[in-house]
Amino acid sequence: MVQEVEAAGTEISTSTPMSAPSGQILAKWYHTCNPDGHIERLCLLVNNQYPGPTIHASWGDILKVTVVTQMQDNGTSLHFHGLRQLGSNAMDGTNGITECPLAPGESKTYTFQATQHGSSWYHSHYSAQYGDGVMGAIVIDGPATANYDIDFGSFIVNEWYYQTAFQINFIVNARLQLLPTGDLPASGPPASDNILINGTNKNTQGSGKYGKTIMEQGKRYRLRIINTAVDNALRVSLDGHPFEVVSADFVPIKPFVTDTLLLNIGQRYDVVITANQTIGNYWFRATVDEACRAFNHGKGLSIFSYAGANSSDPTTTGPTFSSCNDEVVVPWWPMTVPSSSFSSQAQDLAVDVQQPGVGTNGASVVAWNINMTAQDVSWETPVLSYVYNHTTKYPVTENLLSIPNEDTWVYWIIQETASSAVPIPHPIHLHGHDFYVLGTGQGQWNSSSPMNFETSPRRDSAILPGGGYLVIAFLADNPGAWLMHCHIAWHISEGLGVTFLESASTIPPAAAGAECTNNKGKPDEQ
């Protein structure tokens, strides 16, 4: 089946059922929103709603998503988080990598196949823009590894700021510049003001409203929990109802039961709950995990009620927690990662904060970097345009790493350096691939660090521990230019990303998108 999704302002349209009426998505500056009742502020709304409508498809569908931007002051793009874009790299929606941003009034149709199933989200890949509203859930139907009666659909959790994401991004960058001066103590990002669950909550003064979900006693329900935050790792739980976890990101897993789950930015878990408690009202909680250096003034709460319960707020209590570690999950179909070539092929990626004088383009700035270079992409000349123009004169600031041969295993040791001025956890996300988590831990990785090649967790987003390491592997089976980055919006804005140029000689030929035709520059011919 072909799903046509049209996104205006951002506008989106689709021929497969979608939560949005008539399948339109409209994102536009100078709308306002007030999801927790505290204050109206400027927002980028999708179909005048927050979050945006859910894109609903079936495993194997071809999706056609037409984006028509009506934003007065911003460029934009649309990225379909976790979708591999197998054979469709130009549809990845990554500014400066696969395309130019769409200027106001421009449009683009993204066409790709849903080669995975499960739960995810779409979002703008233009700076911190999705923090102001250009995002929504994706549900791709397929088999599950546990039985359930009813699919409750997506449960988006994210923090909310009373200033815009662009304002917060400016504050964070200004604070970062204080790191090496010694004049004033540098501080981290401002704490967010509240946590939303499916776009609503009460604020700390009690206005706003809680979301409410009705359960029938004896039934089993599937919840698709998605962290779409810009800065906060979130712990989720449902008082009195353990989660049977059946999927991590887009990967079906061997089910396990837990009272609480940590979702770092971009991560998703599909869980099944059993409505087997006393008829009443129960809190669903989304709470910042301060062990992940996440801070918030509010509490993410939503109500789950049994049919027949009264309308009072719950009085239930939640679990305790104190760690910032990904769950150890086992894929339903585990795959052995070849280990024989690890020692010869593994490469290091050192993560740190730059020092003055070695900033991007020679500027004396402090920025997050990988291997002492902060990524600074050129939006008017995306990496794919170099490929299409048969030139390899990529700017150093693209942070480009070449993987020349298709169908080879590649291994990366991502290490936050011991000297890092800000040793905090980073949610690492890779486009175009699932990766295998071979090892992770605190301190410096070495040859005696524990590794798992037999039943490695497979996902597209994983935590690099603060002051620690993350070792990943993936099969280079998807030619294209793919971004790997920290999904904390401020960190990728400050340069914490690299581009993998994979099998450039076999990337399908294509013209640079129409969105680039009015740009002033193009790569030098070689």
PDB file of N, CA, C and O in Angstrom, residues 360-411:
ATOM      1  N   THR A 360      35.243  25.395  15.427  1.00  0.00           N
ATOM      2  CA  THR A 360      34.847  25.227  14.043  1.00  0.00           C
ATOM      3  C   THR A 360      35.266  26.433  13.203  1.00  0.00           C
ATOM      4  O   THR A 360      35.081  27.575  13.593  1.00  0.00           O
ATOM      5  N   ASN A 361      35.828  26.150  12.023  1.00  0.00           N
ATOM      6  CA  ASN A 361      36.271  27.185  11.084  1.00  0.00           C
ATOM      7  C   ASN A 361      37.266  28.160  11.720  1.00  0.00           C
ATOM      8  O   ASN A 361      37.362  29.328  11.335  1.00  0.00           O
ATOM      9  N   GLY A 362      38.015  27.691  12.724  1.00  0.00           N
ATOM     10  CA  GLY A 362      39.048  28.515  13.337  1.00  0.00           C
ATOM     11  C   GLY A 362      38.546  29.517  14.342  1.00  0.00           C
ATOM     12  O   GLY A 362      39.323  30.284  14.905  1.00  0.00           O
ATOM     13  N   ALA A 363      37.260  29.555  14.607  1.00  0.00           N
ATOM     14  CA  ALA A 363      36.723  30.518  15.565  1.00  0.00           C
ATOM     15  C   ALA A 363      37.088  30.096  16.982  1.00  0.00           C
ATOM     16  O   ALA A 363      37.184  28.913  17.285  1.00  0.00           O
ATOM     17  N   SER A 364      37.295  31.057  17.847  1.00  0.00           N
ATOM     18  CA  SER A 364      37.612  30.752  19.239  1.00  0.00           C
ATOM     19  C   SER A 364      36.320  30.537  20.005  1.00  0.00           C
ATOM     20  O   SER A 364      35.831  31.424  20.714  1.00  0.00           O
ATOM     21  N   VAL A 365      35.762  29.360  19.857  1.00  0.00           N
ATOM     22  CA  VAL A 365      34.517  29.031  20.521  1.00  0.00           C
ATOM     23  C   VAL A 365      34.685  27.697  21.228  1.00  0.00           C
ATOM     24  O   VAL A 365      35.551  26.899  20.899  1.00  0.00           O
ATOM     25  N   VAL A 366      33.837  27.485  22.216  1.00  0.00           N
ATOM     26  CA  VAL A 366      33.753  26.190  22.865  1.00  0.00           C
ATOM     27  C   VAL A 366      32.553  25.474  22.277  1.00  0.00           C
ATOM     28  O   VAL A 366      31.464  26.040  22.168  1.00  0.00           O
ATOM     29  N   ALA A 367      32.750  24.232  21.852  1.00  0.00           N
ATOM     30  CA  ALA A 367      31.659  23.477  21.236  1.00  0.00           C
ATOM     31  C   ALA A 367      31.864  22.002  21.525  1.00  0.00           C
ATOM     32  O   ALA A 367      32.978  21.550  21.769  1.00  0.00           O
ATOM     33  N   TRP A 368      30.772  21.252  21.511  1.00  0.00           N
ATOM     34  CA  TRP A 368      30.910  19.796  21.604  1.00  0.00           C
ATOM     35  C   TRP A 368      31.550  19.294  20.316  1.00  0.00           C
ATOM     36  O   TRP A 368      31.255  19.784  19.225  1.00  0.00           O
ATOM     37  N   ASN A 369      32.397  18.291  20.435  1.00  0.00           N
ATOM     38  CA  ASN A 369      33.089  17.816  19.246  1.00  0.00           C
ATOM     39  C   ASN A 369      33.352  16.335  19.318  1.00  0.00           C
ATOM     40  O   ASN A 369      33.284  15.713  20.386  1.00  0.00           O
ATOM     41  N   ILE A 370      33.639  15.754  18.184  1.00  0.00           N
ATOM     42  CA  ILE A 370      34.129  14.378  18.086  1.00  0.00           C
ATOM     43  C   ILE A 370      35.494  14.427  17.421  1.00  0.00           C
ATOM     44  O   ILE A 370      35.651  15.037  16.358  1.00  0.00           O
ATOM     45  N   ASN A 371      36.475  13.815  18.082  1.00  0.00           N
ATOM     46  CA  ASN A 371      37.859  13.816  17.596  1.00  0.00           C
ATOM     47  C   ASN A 371      38.361  15.233  17.340  1.00  0.00           C
ATOM     48  O   ASN A 371      39.009  15.523  16.338  1.00  0.00           O
ATOM     49  N   MET A 372      38.025  16.123  18.292  1.00  0.00           N
ATOM     50  CA  MET A 372      38.516  17.499  18.317  1.00  0.00           C
ATOM     51  C   MET A 372      38.030  18.353  17.144  1.00  0.00           C
ATOM     52  O   MET A 372      38.618  19.370  16.820  1.00  0.00           O
ATOM     53  N   THR A 373      36.959  17.941  16.499  1.00  0.00           N
ATOM     54  CA  THR A 373      36.351  18.759  15.457  1.00  0.00           C
ATOM     55  C   THR A 373      34.856  18.857  15.726  1.00  0.00           C
ATOM     56  O   THR A 373      34.191  17.837  15.893  1.00  0.00           O
ATOM     57  N   ALA A 374      34.345  20.068  15.755  1.00  0.00           N
ATOM     58  CA  ALA A 374      32.912  20.272  15.908  1.00  0.00           C
ATOM     59  C   ALA A 374      32.270  20.282  14.527  1.00  0.00           C
ATOM     60  O   ALA A 374      32.708  21.004  13.641  1.00  0.00           O
ATOM     61  N   GLN A 375      31.243  19.465  14.349  1.00  0.00           N
ATOM     62  CA  GLN A 375      30.590  19.397  13.052  1.00  0.00           C
ATOM     63  C   GLN A 375      29.822  20.689  12.772  1.00  0.00           C
ATOM     64  O   GLN A 375      29.082  21.188  13.606  1.00  0.00           O
ATOM     65  N   ASP A 376      30.044  21.224  11.579  1.00  0.00           N
ATOM     66  CA  ASP A 376      29.344  22.438  11.151  1.00  0.00           C
ATOM     67  C   ASP A 376      28.999  22.249   9.677  1.00  0.00           C
ATOM     68  O   ASP A 376      29.805  22.531   8.798  1.00  0.00           O
ATOM     69  N   VAL A 377      27.798  21.731   9.412  1.00  0.00           N
ATOM     70  CA  VAL A 377      27.431  21.398   8.039  1.00  0.00           C
ATOM     71  C   VAL A 377      27.063  22.656   7.271  1.00  0.00           C
ATOM     72  O   VAL A 377      26.637  23.661   7.845  1.00  0.00           O
ATOM     73  N   SER A 378      27.233  22.579   5.966  1.00  0.00           N
ATOM     74  CA  SER A 378      26.855  23.678   5.078  1.00  0.00           C
ATOM     75  C   SER A 378      25.486  23.354   4.503  1.00  0.00           C
ATOM     76  O   SER A 378      25.344  22.463   3.667  1.00  0.00           O
ATOM     77  N   TRP A 379      24.472  24.075   4.961  1.00  0.00           N
ATOM     78  CA  TRP A 379      23.110  23.751   4.547  1.00  0.00           C
ATOM     79  C   TRP A 379      22.895  23.944   3.052  1.00  0.00           C
ATOM     80  O   TRP A 379      22.080  23.248   2.448  1.00  0.00           O
ATOM     81  N   GLU A 380      23.609  24.903   2.432  1.00  0.00           N
ATOM     82  CA  GLU A 380      23.372  25.138   1.005  1.00  0.00           C
ATOM     83  C   GLU A 380      24.100  24.144   0.113  1.00  0.00           C
ATOM     84  O   GLU A 380      23.834  24.077  -1.089  1.00  0.00           O
ATOM     85  N   THR A 381      25.042  23.351   0.675  1.00  0.00           N
ATOM     86  CA  THR A 381      25.747  22.335  -0.108  1.00  0.00           C
ATOM     87  C   THR A 381      25.811  21.042   0.689  1.00  0.00           C
ATOM     88  O   THR A 381      26.837  20.721   1.298  1.00  0.00           O
ATOM     89  N   PRO A 382      24.718  20.296   0.739  1.00  0.00           N
ATOM     90  CA  PRO A 382      24.706  19.055   1.520  1.00  0.00           C
ATOM     91  C   PRO A 382      25.707  18.038   0.976  1.00  0.00           C
ATOM     92  O   PRO A 382      26.113  18.096  -0.184  1.00  0.00           O
ATOM     93  N   VAL A 383      26.094  17.106   1.835  1.00  0.00           N
ATOM     94  CA  VAL A 383      27.104  16.111   1.472  1.00  0.00           C
ATOM     95  C   VAL A 383      26.715  15.362   0.203  1.00  0.00           C
ATOM     96  O   VAL A 383      27.559  15.108  -0.669  1.00  0.00           O
ATOM     97  N   LEU A 384      25.435  15.020   0.054  1.00  0.00           N
ATOM     98  CA  LEU A 384      25.032  14.279  -1.152  1.00  0.00           C
ATOM     99  C   LEU A 384      25.296  15.079  -2.424  1.00  0.00           C
ATOM    100  O   LEU A 384      25.533  14.491  -3.485  1.00  0.00           O
ATOM    101  N   SER A 385      25.275  16.402  -2.346  1.00  0.00           N
ATOM    102  CA  SER A 385      25.538  17.186  -3.558  1.00  0.00           C
ATOM    103  C   SER A 385      26.986  17.035  -4.007  1.00  0.00           C
ATOM    104  O   SER A 385      27.282  17.118  -5.204  1.00  0.00           O
ATOM    105  N   TYR A 386      27.909  16.795  -3.067  1.00  0.00           N
ATOM    106  CA  TYR A 386      29.289  16.497  -3.450  1.00  0.00           C
ATOM    107  C   TYR A 386      29.345  15.182  -4.226  1.00  0.00           C
ATOM    108  O   TYR A 386      30.045  15.067  -5.240  1.00  0.00           O
ATOM    109  N   VAL A 387      28.602  14.198  -3.746  1.00  0.00           N
ATOM    110  CA  VAL A 387      28.575  12.902  -4.432  1.00  0.00           C
ATOM    111  C   VAL A 387      28.005  13.062  -5.826  1.00  0.00           C
ATOM    112  O   VAL A 387      28.555  12.561  -6.811  1.00  0.00           O
ATOM    113  N   TYR A 388      26.888  13.787  -5.938  1.00  0.00           N
ATOM    114  CA  TYR A 388      26.241  13.958  -7.239  1.00  0.00           C
ATOM    115  C   TYR A 388      27.114  14.753  -8.202  1.00  0.00           C
ATOM    116  O   TYR A 388      27.031  14.574  -9.424  1.00  0.00           O
ATOM    117  N   ASN A 389      27.968  15.644  -7.657  1.00  0.00           N
ATOM    118  CA  ASN A 389      28.849  16.449  -8.508  1.00  0.00           C
ATOM    119  C   ASN A 389      30.242  15.835  -8.665  1.00  0.00           C
ATOM    120  O   ASN A 389      31.143  16.494  -9.184  1.00  0.00           O
ATOM    121  N   HIS A 390      30.419  14.595  -8.190  1.00  0.00           N
ATOM    122  CA  HIS A 390      31.664  13.830  -8.381  1.00  0.00           C
ATOM    123  C   HIS A 390      32.881  14.589  -7.859  1.00  0.00           C
ATOM    124  O   HIS A 390      33.916  14.672  -8.522  1.00  0.00           O
ATOM    125  N   THR A 391      32.744  15.137  -6.654  1.00  0.00           N
ATOM    126  CA  THR A 391      33.873  15.794  -6.010  1.00  0.00           C
ATOM    127  C   THR A 391      34.036  15.251  -4.605  1.00  0.00           C
ATOM    128  O   THR A 391      33.059  14.829  -3.978  1.00  0.00           O
ATOM    129  N   THR A 392      35.255  15.235  -4.134  1.00  0.00           N
ATOM    130  CA  THR A 392      35.542  14.759  -2.783  1.00  0.00           C
ATOM    131  C   THR A 392      36.147  15.858  -1.910  1.00  0.00           C
ATOM    132  O   THR A 392      36.759  15.581  -0.886  1.00  0.00           O
ATOM    133  N   LYS A 393      35.984  17.119  -2.313  1.00  0.00           N
ATOM    134  CA  LYS A 393      36.552  18.231  -1.540  1.00  0.00           C
ATOM    135  C   LYS A 393      35.609  18.626  -0.409  1.00  0.00           C
ATOM    136  O   LYS A 393      35.114  19.747  -0.337  1.00  0.00           O
ATOM    137  N   TYR A 394      35.366  17.673   0.488  1.00  0.00           N
ATOM    138  CA  TYR A 394      34.466  17.927   1.597  1.00  0.00           C
ATOM    139  C   TYR A 394      35.147  18.840   2.614  1.00  0.00           C
ATOM    140  O   TYR A 394      36.304  18.619   2.977  1.00  0.00           O
ATOM    141  N   PRO A 395      34.460  19.860   3.113  1.00  0.00           N
ATOM    142  CA  PRO A 395      35.046  20.693   4.166  1.00  0.00           C
ATOM    143  C   PRO A 395      35.361  19.859   5.405  1.00  0.00           C
ATOM    144  O   PRO A 395      34.630  18.919   5.749  1.00  0.00           O
ATOM    145  N   VAL A 396      36.448  20.195   6.077  1.00  0.00           N
ATOM    146  CA  VAL A 396      36.841  19.483   7.293  1.00  0.00           C
ATOM    147  C   VAL A 396      35.718  19.514   8.320  1.00  0.00           C
ATOM    148  O   VAL A 396      35.486  18.535   9.048  1.00  0.00           O
ATOM    149  N   THR A 397      34.985  20.611   8.362  1.00  0.00           N
ATOM    150  CA  THR A 397      33.952  20.766   9.382  1.00  0.00           C
ATOM    151  C   THR A 397      32.721  19.899   9.135  1.00  0.00           C
ATOM    152  O   THR A 397      31.804  19.900   9.952  1.00  0.00           O
ATOM    153  N   GLU A 398      32.684  19.150   8.034  1.00  0.00           N
ATOM    154  CA  GLU A 398      31.608  18.175   7.851  1.00  0.00           C
ATOM    155  C   GLU A 398      31.796  16.966   8.772  1.00  0.00           C
ATOM    156  O   GLU A 398      30.873  16.168   8.941  1.00  0.00           O
ATOM    157  N   ASN A 399      33.019  16.810   9.371  1.00  0.00           N
ATOM    158  CA  ASN A 399      33.307  15.634  10.201  1.00  0.00           C
ATOM    159  C   ASN A 399      32.944  14.351   9.455  1.00  0.00           C
ATOM    160  O   ASN A 399      32.205  13.501   9.957  1.00  0.00           O
ATOM    161  N   LEU A 400      33.456  14.215   8.258  1.00  0.00           N
ATOM    162  CA  LEU A 400      33.058  13.107   7.395  1.00  0.00           C
ATOM    163  C   LEU A 400      34.023  11.944   7.523  1.00  0.00           C
ATOM    164  O   LEU A 400      35.241  12.106   7.433  1.00  0.00           O
ATOM    165  N   LEU A 401      33.468  10.754   7.736  1.00  0.00           N
ATOM    166  CA  LEU A 401      34.234   9.509   7.803  1.00  0.00           C
ATOM    167  C   LEU A 401      33.782   8.615   6.668  1.00  0.00           C
ATOM    168  O   LEU A 401      32.586   8.388   6.483  1.00  0.00           O
ATOM    169  N   SER A 402      34.724   8.113   5.893  1.00  0.00           N
ATOM    170  CA  SER A 402      34.395   7.324   4.703  1.00  0.00           C
ATOM    171  C   SER A 402      34.382   5.833   5.026  1.00  0.00           C
ATOM    172  O   SER A 402      35.284   5.310   5.675  1.00  0.00           O
ATOM    173  N   ILE A 403      33.330   5.162   4.562  1.00  0.00           N
ATOM    174  CA  ILE A 403      33.243   3.701   4.594  1.00  0.00           C
ATOM    175  C   ILE A 403      33.141   3.272   3.133  1.00  0.00           C
ATOM    176  O   ILE A 403      32.059   3.254   2.546  1.00  0.00           O
ATOM    177  N   PRO A 404      34.278   2.975   2.488  1.00  0.00           N
ATOM    178  CA  PRO A 404      34.269   2.834   1.028  1.00  0.00           C
ATOM    179  C   PRO A 404      33.589   1.577   0.502  1.00  0.00           C
ATOM    180  O   PRO A 404      33.053   1.586  -0.607  1.00  0.00           O
ATOM    181  N   ASN A 405      33.607   0.500   1.278  1.00  0.00           N
ATOM    182  CA  ASN A 405      33.144  -0.786   0.740  1.00  0.00           C
ATOM    183  C   ASN A 405      31.806  -1.191   1.340  1.00  0.00           C
ATOM    184  O   ASN A 405      31.618  -1.156   2.562  1.00  0.00           O
ATOM    185  N   GLU A 406      30.900  -1.593   0.466  1.00  0.00           N
ATOM    186  CA  GLU A 406      29.579  -2.031   0.891  1.00  0.00           C
ATOM    187  C   GLU A 406      29.652  -3.427   1.485  1.00  0.00           C
ATOM    188  O   GLU A 406      30.541  -4.221   1.176  1.00  0.00           O
ATOM    189  N   ASP A 407      28.696  -3.741   2.371  1.00  0.00           N
ATOM    190  CA  ASP A 407      28.539  -5.060   2.988  1.00  0.00           C
ATOM    191  C   ASP A 407      29.749  -5.482   3.813  1.00  0.00           C
ATOM    192  O   ASP A 407      30.104  -6.660   3.868  1.00  0.00           O
ATOM    193  N   THR A 408      30.378  -4.517   4.481  1.00  0.00           N
ATOM    194  CA  THR A 408      31.442  -4.828   5.431  1.00  0.00           C
ATOM    195  C   THR A 408      30.991  -4.388   6.825  1.00  0.00           C
ATOM    196  O   THR A 408      30.209  -3.445   6.976  1.00  0.00           O
ATOM    197  N   TRP A 409      31.501  -5.074   7.843  1.00  0.00           N
ATOM    198  CA  TRP A 409      31.211  -4.704   9.214  1.00  0.00           C
ATOM    199  C   TRP A 409      32.144  -3.585   9.646  1.00  0.00           C
ATOM    200  O   TRP A 409      33.353  -3.623   9.374  1.00  0.00           O
ATOM    201  N   VAL A 410      31.583  -2.584  10.323  1.00  0.00           N
ATOM    202  CA  VAL A 410      32.388  -1.491  10.850  1.00  0.00           C
ATOM    203  C   VAL A 410      32.119  -1.385  12.352  1.00  0.00           C
ATOM    204  O   VAL A 410      31.011  -1.675  12.827  1.00  0.00           O
ATOM    205  N   TYR A 411      33.134  -0.976  13.078  1.00  0.00           N
ATOM    206  CA  TYR A 411      33.088  -0.953  14.538  1.00  0.00           C
ATOM    207  C   TYR A 411      33.584   0.407  15.016  1.00  0.00           C
ATOM    208  O   TYR A 411      34.598   0.914  14.527  1.00  0.00           O
TER     209      TYR A 411
END
